[in-house]
PDB file of C-alpha atoms in Angstrom:
ATOM      1  CA  MET A 255      25.655  21.411  15.695  1.00  0.00           C
ATOM      2  CA  LYS A 256      21.357  21.786  16.170  1.00  0.00           C
ATOM      3  CA  ASP A 257      19.666  18.677  15.050  1.00  0.00           C
ATOM      4  CA  LEU A 258      17.895  20.979  12.551  1.00  0.00           C
ATOM      5  CA  LEU A 259      15.777  17.328  11.143  1.00  0.00           C
ATOM      6  CA  ARG A 260      13.857  16.808  15.389  1.00  0.00           C
ATOM      7  CA  LEU A 261      14.039  20.661  15.483  1.00  0.00           C
ATOM      8  CA  ARG A 262      10.023  20.880  14.368  1.00  0.00           C
ATOM      9  CA  THR A 263       8.746  17.544  14.597  1.00  0.00           C
ATOM     10  CA  SER A 264       9.744  13.927  15.863  1.00  0.00           C
ATOM     11  CA  LEU A 265       8.049  12.474  13.055  1.00  0.00           C
ATOM     12  CA  SER A 266      10.473  10.700  10.240  1.00  0.00           C
ATOM     13  CA  GLU A 267      11.000  12.030   6.363  1.00  0.00           C
ATOM     14  CA  THR A 268       9.050   8.881   5.810  1.00  0.00           C
ATOM     15  CA  ILE A 269       6.946   9.052   7.862  1.00  0.00           C
ATOM     16  CA  GLU A 270       5.094  12.213   7.392  1.00  0.00           C
ATOM     17  CA  GLN A 271       4.717  11.041   3.737  1.00  0.00           C
ATOM     18  CA  ILE A 272       3.082   7.838   4.622  1.00  0.00           C
ATOM     19  CA  LEU A 273      -0.028  10.047   6.593  1.00  0.00           C
ATOM     20  CA  ASN A 274       0.164  12.108   4.018  1.00  0.00           C
ATOM     21  CA  ASP A 275      -0.529   9.681   1.078  1.00  0.00           C
ATOM     22  CA  GLN A 276      -3.278   7.777   3.652  1.00  0.00           C
ATOM     23  CA  ILE A 277      -4.600  11.921   4.244  1.00  0.00           C
ATOM     24  CA  LYS A 278      -5.184  11.865  -0.296  1.00  0.00           C
ATOM     25  CA  MET A 279      -6.619   8.050   0.124  1.00  0.00           C
ATOM     26  CA  GLU A 280      -8.917   9.266   2.359  1.00  0.00           C
ATOM     27  CA  ALA A 281      -9.728  12.658   0.698  1.00  0.00           C
ATOM     28  CA  GLU A 282     -10.560  10.716  -3.066  1.00  0.00           C
ATOM     29  CA  ALA A 283     -12.161   7.327  -0.565  1.00  0.00           C
ATOM     30  CA  SER A 284     -14.627  10.717   0.791  1.00  0.00           C
ATOM     31  CA  ALA A 285     -14.469  11.707  -3.065  1.00  0.00           C
ATOM     32  CA  MET A 286     -15.744   8.368  -4.419  1.00  0.00           C
ATOM     33  CA  TYR A 287     -18.509   7.929  -2.173  1.00  0.00           C
ATOM     34  CA  LEU A 288     -19.657  10.876  -2.978  1.00  0.00           C
ATOM     35  CA  ALA A 289     -19.981  10.240  -6.629  1.00  0.00           C
ATOM     36  CA  MET A 290     -21.524   6.453  -5.737  1.00  0.00           C
ATOM     37  CA  SER A 291     -24.415   8.909  -3.667  1.00  0.00           C
ATOM     38  CA  SER A 292     -24.624  10.727  -6.519  1.00  0.00           C
ATOM     39  CA  TRP A 293     -24.701   7.698  -8.755  1.00  0.00           C
ATOM     40  CA  CYS A 294     -27.635   6.131  -6.115  1.00  0.00           C
ATOM     41  CA  ASP A 295     -30.013   8.937  -5.889  1.00  0.00           C
ATOM     42  CA  ARG A 296     -29.936   9.457  -9.797  1.00  0.00           C
ATOM     43  CA  ASN A 297     -30.193   6.133 -10.197  1.00  0.00           C
ATOM     44  CA  GLY A 298     -33.579   6.248  -7.672  1.00  0.00           C
ATOM     45  CA  PHE A 299     -31.505   4.128  -5.268  1.00  0.00           C
ATOM     46  CA  ASP A 300     -32.700   6.964  -2.434  1.00  0.00           C
ATOM     47  CA  TYR A 301     -31.423   4.663   1.154  1.00  0.00           C
ATOM     48  CA  SER A 302     -28.119   3.618  -0.341  1.00  0.00           C
ATOM     49  CA  ALA A 303     -27.597   7.533  -1.182  1.00  0.00           C
ATOM     50  CA  GLY A 304     -28.251   8.578   2.564  1.00  0.00           C
ATOM     51  CA  TYR A 305     -25.962   5.446   2.902  1.00  0.00           C
ATOM     52  CA  PHE A 306     -22.962   6.400   0.917  1.00  0.00           C
ATOM     53  CA  LYS A 307     -23.287  10.209   1.577  1.00  0.00           C
ATOM     54  CA  LYS A 308     -23.415   9.162   5.249  1.00  0.00           C
ATOM     55  CA  GLN A 309     -19.847   6.743   3.897  1.00  0.00           C
ATOM     56  CA  SER A 310     -18.212   9.874   1.774  1.00  0.00           C
ATOM     57  CA  ASP A 311     -18.386  11.863   5.233  1.00  0.00           C
ATOM     58  CA  GLU A 312     -16.653   9.041   8.164  1.00  0.00           C
ATOM     59  CA  GLU A 313     -14.161   9.071   5.492  1.00  0.00           C
ATOM     60  CA  ARG A 314     -13.826  12.532   5.403  1.00  0.00           C
ATOM     61  CA  GLU A 315     -13.630  12.916   9.100  1.00  0.00           C
ATOM     62  CA  HIS A 316     -10.390  10.063   9.094  1.00  0.00           C
ATOM     63  CA  MET A 317      -8.487  12.210   6.839  1.00  0.00           C
ATOM     64  CA  LEU A 318      -9.590  15.827   9.653  1.00  0.00           C
ATOM     65  CA  ARG A 319      -7.998  13.010  12.450  1.00  0.00           C
ATOM     66  CA  LEU A 320      -5.082  11.933  10.442  1.00  0.00           C
ATOM     67  CA  PHE A 321      -4.178  15.633   9.044  1.00  0.00           C
ATOM     68  CA  LYS A 322      -4.741  16.527  13.110  1.00  0.00           C
ATOM     69  CA  PHE A 323      -2.259  14.237  13.915  1.00  0.00           C
ATOM     70  CA  VAL A 324       0.399  15.145  11.597  1.00  0.00           C
ATOM     71  CA  SER A 325      -0.587  18.815  12.520  1.00  0.00           C
ATOM     72  CA  ASP A 326      -0.558  18.443  16.227  1.00  0.00           C
ATOM     73  CA  MET A 327       3.257  16.289  15.816  1.00  0.00           C
ATOM     74  CA  GLY A 328       4.620  19.652  13.964  1.00  0.00           C
ATOM     75  CA  GLY A 329       4.757  18.227  11.373  1.00  0.00           C
ATOM     76  CA  ARG A 330       3.440  20.042   7.792  1.00  0.00           C
ATOM     77  CA  ALA A 331      -0.448  18.645   6.644  1.00  0.00           C
ATOM     78  CA  VAL A 332      -0.734  18.859   3.507  1.00  0.00           C
ATOM     79  CA  SER A 333      -4.672  19.335   2.030  1.00  0.00           C
ATOM     80  CA  PRO A 334      -5.014  17.119  -0.622  1.00  0.00           C
ATOM     81  CA  SER A 335      -5.839  17.965  -4.005  1.00  0.00           C
ATOM     82  CA  VAL A 336      -8.655  15.208  -5.434  1.00  0.00           C
ATOM     83  CA  SER A 337      -9.406  15.264  -8.928  1.00  0.00           C
ATOM     84  CA  GLY A 338     -11.176  12.499 -11.301  1.00  0.00           C
ATOM     85  CA  THR A 339     -13.131  11.159  -9.874  1.00  0.00           C
ATOM     86  CA  GLN A 340     -15.085   7.854 -11.200  1.00  0.00           C
ATOM     87  CA  MET A 341     -19.000   9.743 -10.939  1.00  0.00           C
ATOM     88  CA  GLU A 342     -20.783   6.098 -13.655  1.00  0.00           C
ATOM     89  CA  PHE A 343     -20.557   2.980 -12.425  1.00  0.00           C
ATOM     90  CA  GLU A 344     -21.789  -0.327 -14.574  1.00  0.00           C
ATOM     91  CA  SER A 345     -24.497  -1.043 -12.558  1.00  0.00           C
ATOM     92  CA  PHE A 346     -26.294  -0.839  -8.639  1.00  0.00           C
ATOM     93  CA  ARG A 347     -23.857  -4.267  -7.451  1.00  0.00           C
ATOM     94  CA  SER A 348     -20.701  -2.488  -8.904  1.00  0.00           C
ATOM     95  CA  VAL A 349     -21.141   0.187  -7.008  1.00  0.00           C
ATOM     96  CA  PHE A 350     -20.421  -1.455  -3.431  1.00  0.00           C
ATOM     97  CA  GLU A 351     -18.439  -3.945  -5.141  1.00  0.00           C
ATOM     98  CA  GLN A 352     -16.026  -1.424  -5.729  1.00  0.00           C
ATOM     99  CA  ALA A 353     -16.940   0.155  -2.061  1.00  0.00           C
ATOM    100  CA  LEU A 354     -15.833  -3.103  -1.063  1.00  0.00           C
ATOM    101  CA  GLN A 355     -12.556  -2.904  -2.988  1.00  0.00           C
ATOM    102  CA  GLN A 356     -11.817   0.591  -1.593  1.00  0.00           C
ATOM    103  CA  GLU A 357     -12.271  -0.026   2.016  1.00  0.00           C
ATOM    104  CA  ILE A 358      -9.500  -3.549   1.141  1.00  0.00           C
ATOM    105  CA  ALA A 359      -7.173  -1.453   0.188  1.00  0.00           C
ATOM    106  CA  VAL A 360      -7.888   1.230   3.255  1.00  0.00           C
ATOM    107  CA  THR A 361      -6.746  -1.691   5.697  1.00  0.00           C
ATOM    108  CA  GLN A 362      -3.726  -2.815   3.351  1.00  0.00           C
ATOM    109  CA  SER A 363      -3.002   0.666   3.237  1.00  0.00           C
ATOM    110  CA  PHE A 364      -3.277   0.828   7.323  1.00  0.00           C
ATOM    111  CA  ASN A 365      -0.975  -1.935   7.960  1.00  0.00           C
ATOM    112  CA  ARG A 366       2.363  -1.724   5.562  1.00  0.00           C
ATOM    113  CA  MET A 367       1.429   2.272   7.547  1.00  0.00           C
ATOM    114  CA  ALA A 368       1.511   0.118  10.836  1.00  0.00           C
ATOM    115  CA  ASP A 369       4.535  -2.161   8.906  1.00  0.00           C
ATOM    116  CA  LYS A 370       6.951   1.309   8.251  1.00  0.00           C
ATOM    117  CA  CYS A 371       6.301   2.800  11.950  1.00  0.00           C
ATOM    118  CA  GLN A 372       7.144  -0.964  13.817  1.00  0.00           C
ATOM    119  CA  LYS A 373      10.227  -0.606  10.945  1.00  0.00           C
ATOM    120  CA  GLU A 374      11.615   2.917  11.927  1.00  0.00           C
ATOM    121  CA  LYS A 375      10.741   2.064  15.951  1.00  0.00           C
ATOM    122  CA  ASP A 376       7.760   5.748  15.821  1.00  0.00           C
ATOM    123  CA  TYR A 377       5.754   3.877  18.548  1.00  0.00           C
ATOM    124  CA  VAL A 378       3.416   7.262  18.417  1.00  0.00           C
ATOM    125  CA  THR A 379       2.424   6.668  15.480  1.00  0.00           C
ATOM    126  CA  PHE A 380       1.471   3.236  15.795  1.00  0.00           C
ATOM    127  CA  THR A 381      -0.404   3.627  18.968  1.00  0.00           C
ATOM    128  CA  PHE A 382      -2.230   6.385  17.056  1.00  0.00           C
ATOM    129  CA  LEU A 383      -2.615   3.679  13.684  1.00  0.00           C
ATOM    130  CA  GLN A 384      -4.212   1.321  16.215  1.00  0.00           C
ATOM    131  CA  TRP A 385      -7.791   3.106  16.145  1.00  0.00           C
ATOM    132  CA  PHE A 386      -8.030   2.987  12.468  1.00  0.00           C
ATOM    133  CA  LEU A 387      -6.604   0.052  11.721  1.00  0.00           C
ATOM    134  CA  LYS A 388      -9.881  -1.272  14.304  1.00  0.00           C
ATOM    135  CA  GLU A 389     -11.961   0.604  12.816  1.00  0.00           C
ATOM    136  CA  GLN A 390     -11.203  -0.714   9.667  1.00  0.00           C
ATOM    137  CA  ILE A 391     -12.853  -4.323  10.437  1.00  0.00           C
ATOM    138  CA  GLU A 392     -16.725  -2.549  10.689  1.00  0.00           C
ATOM    139  CA  GLU A 393     -16.140  -0.832   7.490  1.00  0.00           C
ATOM    140  CA  GLU A 394     -15.133  -3.597   6.027  1.00  0.00           C
ATOM    141  CA  TYR A 395     -17.844  -5.943   6.756  1.00  0.00           C
ATOM    142  CA  VAL A 396     -20.753  -3.436   6.708  1.00  0.00           C
ATOM    143  CA  ALA A 397     -19.355  -3.292   3.096  1.00  0.00           C
ATOM    144  CA  ARG A 398     -18.772  -6.579   2.493  1.00  0.00           C
ATOM    145  CA  ARG A 399     -21.975  -7.196   4.197  1.00  0.00           C
ATOM    146  CA  ALA A 400     -23.417  -5.671   2.350  1.00  0.00           C
ATOM    147  CA  LEU A 401     -21.681  -7.204  -1.522  1.00  0.00           C
ATOM    148  CA  GLU A 402     -23.826 -10.048  -0.457  1.00  0.00           C
ATOM    149  CA  LEU A 403     -27.298  -8.669   0.216  1.00  0.00           C
ATOM    150  CA  PHE A 404     -26.975  -8.964  -3.692  1.00  0.00           C
ATOM    151  CA  GLU A 405     -26.848 -12.318  -3.215  1.00  0.00           C
ATOM    152  CA  VAL A 406     -29.240 -13.220   0.063  1.00  0.00           C
ATOM    153  CA  ILE A 407     -31.625 -11.289  -1.252  1.00  0.00           C
ATOM    154  CA  GLY A 408     -31.867 -11.478  -5.284  1.00  0.00           C
ATOM    155  CA  GLU A 409     -31.337  -8.975  -7.926  1.00  0.00           C
ATOM    156  CA  GLU A 410     -34.846 -10.432  -9.560  1.00  0.00           C
ATOM    157  CA  GLY A 411     -38.107  -8.784  -8.850  1.00  0.00           C
ATOM    158  CA  THR A 412     -38.461  -5.823  -6.780  1.00  0.00           C
ATOM    159  CA  GLY A 413     -35.052  -7.637  -5.391  1.00  0.00           C
ATOM    160  CA  LEU A 414     -33.647  -3.910  -6.165  1.00  0.00           C
ATOM    161  CA  TYR A 415     -35.347  -2.340  -4.223  1.00  0.00           C
ATOM    162  CA  GLU A 416     -34.854  -4.543  -1.047  1.00  0.00           C
ATOM    163  CA  ILE A 417     -31.493  -4.351  -1.303  1.00  0.00           C
ATOM    164  CA  ASP A 418     -31.929  -1.097  -1.589  1.00  0.00           C
ATOM    165  CA  LYS A 419     -33.804  -0.244   1.325  1.00  0.00           C
ATOM    166  CA  ARG A 420     -32.088  -2.881   3.579  1.00  0.00           C
ATOM    167  CA  VAL A 421     -28.457  -1.521   3.028  1.00  0.00           C
ATOM    168  CA  PRO A 422     -28.590   1.564   5.407  1.00  0.00           C
ATOM    169  CA  LYS A 423     -29.902  -0.764   8.260  1.00  0.00           C
ATOM    170  CA  ILE A 424     -26.495  -3.079   7.887  1.00  0.00           C
ATOM    171  CA  THR A 425     -24.318  -3.025  12.075  1.00  0.00           C
ATOM    172  CA  TYR A 426     -22.180  -4.282  13.056  1.00  0.00           C
ATOM    173  CA  GLU A 427     -21.702  -5.462  16.338  1.00  0.00           C
ATOM    174  CA  ASP A 428     -18.838  -4.752  18.479  1.00  0.00           C
ATOM    175  CA  THR A 429     -19.175  -8.165  20.639  1.00  0.00           C
ATOM    176  CA  TYR A 430     -18.643 -12.273  20.407  1.00  0.00           C
ATOM    177  CA  GLU A 431     -21.689 -12.938  21.495  1.00  0.00           C
ATOM    178  CA  ASP A 432     -23.926 -11.565  17.799  1.00  0.00           C
TER     179      ASP A 432
ATOM    180  CA  MET B 290      23.480  39.617  11.377  1.00  0.00           C
ATOM    181  CA  MET B 291      24.067  36.368   9.459  1.00  0.00           C
ATOM    182  CA  HIS B 292      27.306  34.759   9.365  1.00  0.00           C
ATOM    183  CA  THR B 293      29.493  34.318   6.081  1.00  0.00           C
ATOM    184  CA  ALA B 294      29.389  30.797   5.410  1.00  0.00           C
ATOM    185  CA  THR B 295      33.092  29.920   5.747  1.00  0.00           C
ATOM    186  CA  GLN B 296      32.136  30.798   9.343  1.00  0.00           C
ATOM    187  CA  LEU B 297      29.284  28.287   9.408  1.00  0.00           C
ATOM    188  CA  PRO B 298      29.775  24.754  10.592  1.00  0.00           C
ATOM    189  CA  GLU B 299      30.291  22.669   6.517  1.00  0.00           C
ATOM    190  CA  ILE B 300      27.349  19.428   6.403  1.00  0.00           C
ATOM    191  CA  TYR B 301      28.976  18.282   3.543  1.00  0.00           C
ATOM    192  CA  THR B 302      30.747  18.843   0.416  1.00  0.00           C
ATOM    193  CA  SER B 303      31.410  18.024  -3.633  1.00  0.00           C
ATOM    194  CA  GLU B 304      33.231  19.622  -5.907  1.00  0.00           C
ATOM    195  CA  ALA B 305      30.338  20.954  -6.941  1.00  0.00           C
ATOM    196  CA  GLY B 306      29.338  23.046  -3.644  1.00  0.00           C
ATOM    197  CA  ALA B 307      29.194  22.670  -0.258  1.00  0.00           C
ATOM    198  CA  VAL B 308      25.937  22.450   1.923  1.00  0.00           C
ATOM    199  CA  TYR B 309      25.850  24.734   5.392  1.00  0.00           C
ATOM    200  CA  GLN B 310      24.501  24.746   8.639  1.00  0.00           C
ATOM    201  CA  CYS B 311      23.438  27.937  10.753  1.00  0.00           C
ATOM    202  CA  ASP B 312      22.572  26.404  14.323  1.00  0.00           C
ATOM    203  CA  ARG B 313      21.527  30.632  15.009  1.00  0.00           C
ATOM    204  CA  HIS B 314      18.568  30.798  11.953  1.00  0.00           C
ATOM    205  CA  ASN B 315      18.356  27.489  11.749  1.00  0.00           C
ATOM    206  CA  ARG B 316      18.877  27.198   8.284  1.00  0.00           C
ATOM    207  CA  LEU B 317      21.077  25.510   5.690  1.00  0.00           C
ATOM    208  CA  MET B 318      22.698  27.235   2.882  1.00  0.00           C
ATOM    209  CA  LEU B 319      23.558  26.174  -0.498  1.00  0.00           C
ATOM    210  CA  SER B 320      26.404  26.721  -2.511  1.00  0.00           C
ATOM    211  CA  PHE B 321      26.191  25.813  -5.531  1.00  0.00           C
ATOM    212  CA  ALA B 322      26.665  26.844  -8.876  1.00  0.00           C
ATOM    213  CA  GLY B 323      28.507  30.278  -7.556  1.00  0.00           C
ATOM    214  CA  GLU B 324      25.790  31.197  -6.091  1.00  0.00           C
ATOM    215  CA  LEU B 325      24.748  30.810  -1.712  1.00  0.00           C
ATOM    216  CA  THR B 326      20.782  29.844  -0.543  1.00  0.00           C
ATOM    217  CA  MET B 327      19.436  29.882   2.303  1.00  0.00           C
ATOM    218  CA  LEU B 328      16.559  27.788   3.183  1.00  0.00           C
ATOM    219  CA  LYS B 329      14.623  26.231   5.810  1.00  0.00           C
ATOM    220  CA  LEU B 330      15.048  22.801   5.964  1.00  0.00           C
ATOM    221  CA  ASP B 331      11.636  21.715   4.735  1.00  0.00           C
ATOM    222  CA  ALA B 332      12.558  23.413   1.855  1.00  0.00           C
ATOM    223  CA  PHE B 333      16.446  21.874   1.974  1.00  0.00           C
ATOM    224  CA  LEU B 334      13.408  19.002   1.430  1.00  0.00           C
ATOM    225  CA  ARG B 335      11.683  19.715  -0.959  1.00  0.00           C
ATOM    226  CA  LEU B 336      14.535  20.594  -3.498  1.00  0.00           C
ATOM    227  CA  LYS B 337      16.152  17.198  -2.518  1.00  0.00           C
ATOM    228  CA  HIS B 338      12.623  15.434  -3.662  1.00  0.00           C
ATOM    229  CA  ALA B 339      12.540  17.236  -6.131  1.00  0.00           C
ATOM    230  CA  VAL B 340      16.138  16.818  -8.022  1.00  0.00           C
ATOM    231  CA  ASP B 341      15.514  13.125  -6.791  1.00  0.00           C
ATOM    232  CA  SER B 342      12.517  12.667  -8.887  1.00  0.00           C
ATOM    233  CA  ILE B 343      14.324  14.099 -12.027  1.00  0.00           C
ATOM    234  CA  ASP B 344      14.837  11.373 -14.629  1.00  0.00           C
ATOM    235  CA  LEU B 345      18.040  11.854 -15.107  1.00  0.00           C
ATOM    236  CA  ALA B 346      18.254   8.895 -18.120  1.00  0.00           C
ATOM    237  CA  ALA B 347      15.141  10.518 -19.656  1.00  0.00           C
ATOM    238  CA  MET B 348      16.535  13.213 -20.317  1.00  0.00           C
ATOM    239  CA  ALA B 349      19.952  12.533 -21.214  1.00  0.00           C
ATOM    240  CA  SER B 350      17.511  10.274 -23.807  1.00  0.00           C
ATOM    241  CA  ASN B 351      16.070  12.501 -24.877  1.00  0.00           C
ATOM    242  CA  PRO B 352      16.581  14.441 -27.692  1.00  0.00           C
ATOM    243  CA  ASP B 353      15.270  17.255 -27.531  1.00  0.00           C
ATOM    244  CA  ARG B 354      17.329  20.618 -27.066  1.00  0.00           C
ATOM    245  CA  SER B 355      14.159  21.438 -24.813  1.00  0.00           C
ATOM    246  CA  SER B 356      15.504  17.856 -22.168  1.00  0.00           C
ATOM    247  CA  ASP B 357      19.367  19.854 -21.982  1.00  0.00           C
ATOM    248  CA  PHE B 358      18.464  22.038 -19.351  1.00  0.00           C
ATOM    249  CA  SER B 359      15.414  21.297 -16.383  1.00  0.00           C
ATOM    250  CA  ILE B 360      14.120  24.132 -13.837  1.00  0.00           C
ATOM    251  CA  ILE B 361      13.564  23.487 -10.752  1.00  0.00           C
ATOM    252  CA  THR B 362      11.329  26.599  -8.520  1.00  0.00           C
ATOM    253  CA  LEU B 363      10.375  26.002  -5.135  1.00  0.00           C
ATOM    254  CA  CYS B 364       8.196  27.286  -2.087  1.00  0.00           C
ATOM    255  CA  GLY B 365       9.658  28.789   0.181  1.00  0.00           C
ATOM    256  CA  CYS B 366      12.936  29.637  -1.677  1.00  0.00           C
ATOM    257  CA  ASP B 367      13.652  32.654  -4.167  1.00  0.00           C
ATOM    258  CA  ARG B 368      15.518  31.431  -5.804  1.00  0.00           C
ATOM    259  CA  CYS B 369      14.844  29.670  -9.152  1.00  0.00           C
ATOM    260  CA  PHE B 370      16.976  26.777 -10.492  1.00  0.00           C
ATOM    261  CA  VAL B 371      18.239  26.168 -13.704  1.00  0.00           C
ATOM    262  CA  LEU B 372      20.307  23.803 -13.971  1.00  0.00           C
ATOM    263  CA  THR B 373      22.316  20.853 -17.196  1.00  0.00           C
ATOM    264  CA  LEU B 374      22.108  17.679 -17.220  1.00  0.00           C
ATOM    265  CA  THR B 375      25.587  18.428 -15.046  1.00  0.00           C
ATOM    266  CA  GLU B 376      25.037  20.107 -12.718  1.00  0.00           C
ATOM    267  CA  LEU B 377      21.492  18.384 -11.777  1.00  0.00           C
ATOM    268  CA  HIS B 378      23.606  15.480 -11.003  1.00  0.00           C
ATOM    269  CA  THR B 379      26.526  16.867  -8.833  1.00  0.00           C
ATOM    270  CA  LEU B 380      23.612  18.483  -7.102  1.00  0.00           C
ATOM    271  CA  LYS B 381      21.674  15.220  -6.629  1.00  0.00           C
ATOM    272  CA  GLU B 382      25.224  14.182  -5.318  1.00  0.00           C
ATOM    273  CA  LEU B 383      25.500  17.467  -2.877  1.00  0.00           C
ATOM    274  CA  LEU B 384      22.201  17.568  -1.609  1.00  0.00           C
ATOM    275  CA  ALA B 385      22.191  12.722  -0.892  1.00  0.00           C
ATOM    276  CA  GLY B 386      25.247  13.691   0.870  1.00  0.00           C
ATOM    277  CA  ALA B 387      24.243  16.611   3.043  1.00  0.00           C
ATOM    278  CA  LYS B 388      21.169  14.419   4.299  1.00  0.00           C
ATOM    279  CA  PHE B 389      23.138  11.627   4.873  1.00  0.00           C
ATOM    280  CA  VAL B 390      25.213  13.485   7.456  1.00  0.00           C
ATOM    281  CA  LEU B 391      22.373  16.161   9.060  1.00  0.00           C
ATOM    282  CA  GLU B 392      20.413  12.563   9.132  1.00  0.00           C
ATOM    283  CA  LEU B 393      24.025  10.467  11.587  1.00  0.00           C
ATOM    284  CA  ASN B 394      23.810  14.165  12.879  1.00  0.00           C
ATOM    285  CA  ARG B 395      19.958  13.080  13.481  1.00  0.00           C
ATOM    286  CA  MET B 396      21.393  10.001  15.201  1.00  0.00           C
ATOM    287  CA  LEU B 397      23.944  10.859  17.666  1.00  0.00           C
ATOM    288  CA  HIS B 398      21.309  13.798  18.594  1.00  0.00           C
ATOM    289  CA  GLU B 399      19.278  10.463  19.778  1.00  0.00           C
ATOM    290  CA  CYS B 400      22.221   8.271  20.599  1.00  0.00           C
ATOM    291  CA  LEU B 401      24.055  10.869  22.932  1.00  0.00           C
ATOM    292  CA  ALA B 402      20.444  12.822  24.431  1.00  0.00           C
ATOM    293  CA  PRO B 403      20.029  10.583  27.654  1.00  0.00           C
ATOM    294  CA  SER B 404      23.717  11.268  28.522  1.00  0.00           C
ATOM    295  CA  ILE B 405      23.170  14.755  28.197  1.00  0.00           C
ATOM    296  CA  VAL B 406      20.448  14.758  31.130  1.00  0.00           C
TER     297      VAL B 406
END
């Protein structure tokens, strides 16, 4: 009797499902960053609007990377529906707080995926996930640093204006010297 | 020409019905409530997922007349399932049994594959 479960793909049903869940999460993150970009734009934070637009593009790229992997492995990649994206935020600071929270949630999600891959002995997907795990170090760093600007510069006077200007300049150095 | 269900390898049988596998067409055949339904593996998994996600306890405790039935429509399947609570319960059991045997078959293939090569 043929093995129908593996006739089209080596991905197990569980792994295909968690990859599709992650595709959805990345799409939602992309939509959320775009909404943040819009909020910043509407409230005069020009530089941060550009920063969040770039972040939104990055999240979409992550989504497509996952999407391609599922398709390449013969799985069924699902184009996700995204609705109910939050459009309003309490303050400029709360936007960055939410961005950091989102990045931490994504890191935790990739950790759970890696754990699941090990349990299922799916080392192909596990190896594929390494790129994302590494990427999350940078994503979290940038989000955390942006939020820290509120403490370092302060929100009084022209503080918010200075923070806005500094946000796009945050870079992550992947060396131990810096 | 398609085999008749009785000639096909049987995956799982219960009192409510049976699931067969057609190796020639890579399809599963579900015999349930007096009807035969051909399903691709994808559709079979979607059907199982749809049935599993129905809360039978909530259906049973709901006094509405409409809660006595559940309608399941699937992409990739031309049959619309209109099922009572009892039928849902038996179908759930049948699909779970069939899925278990498919997984078992997969494990056997994995174990035996190196010795074939």
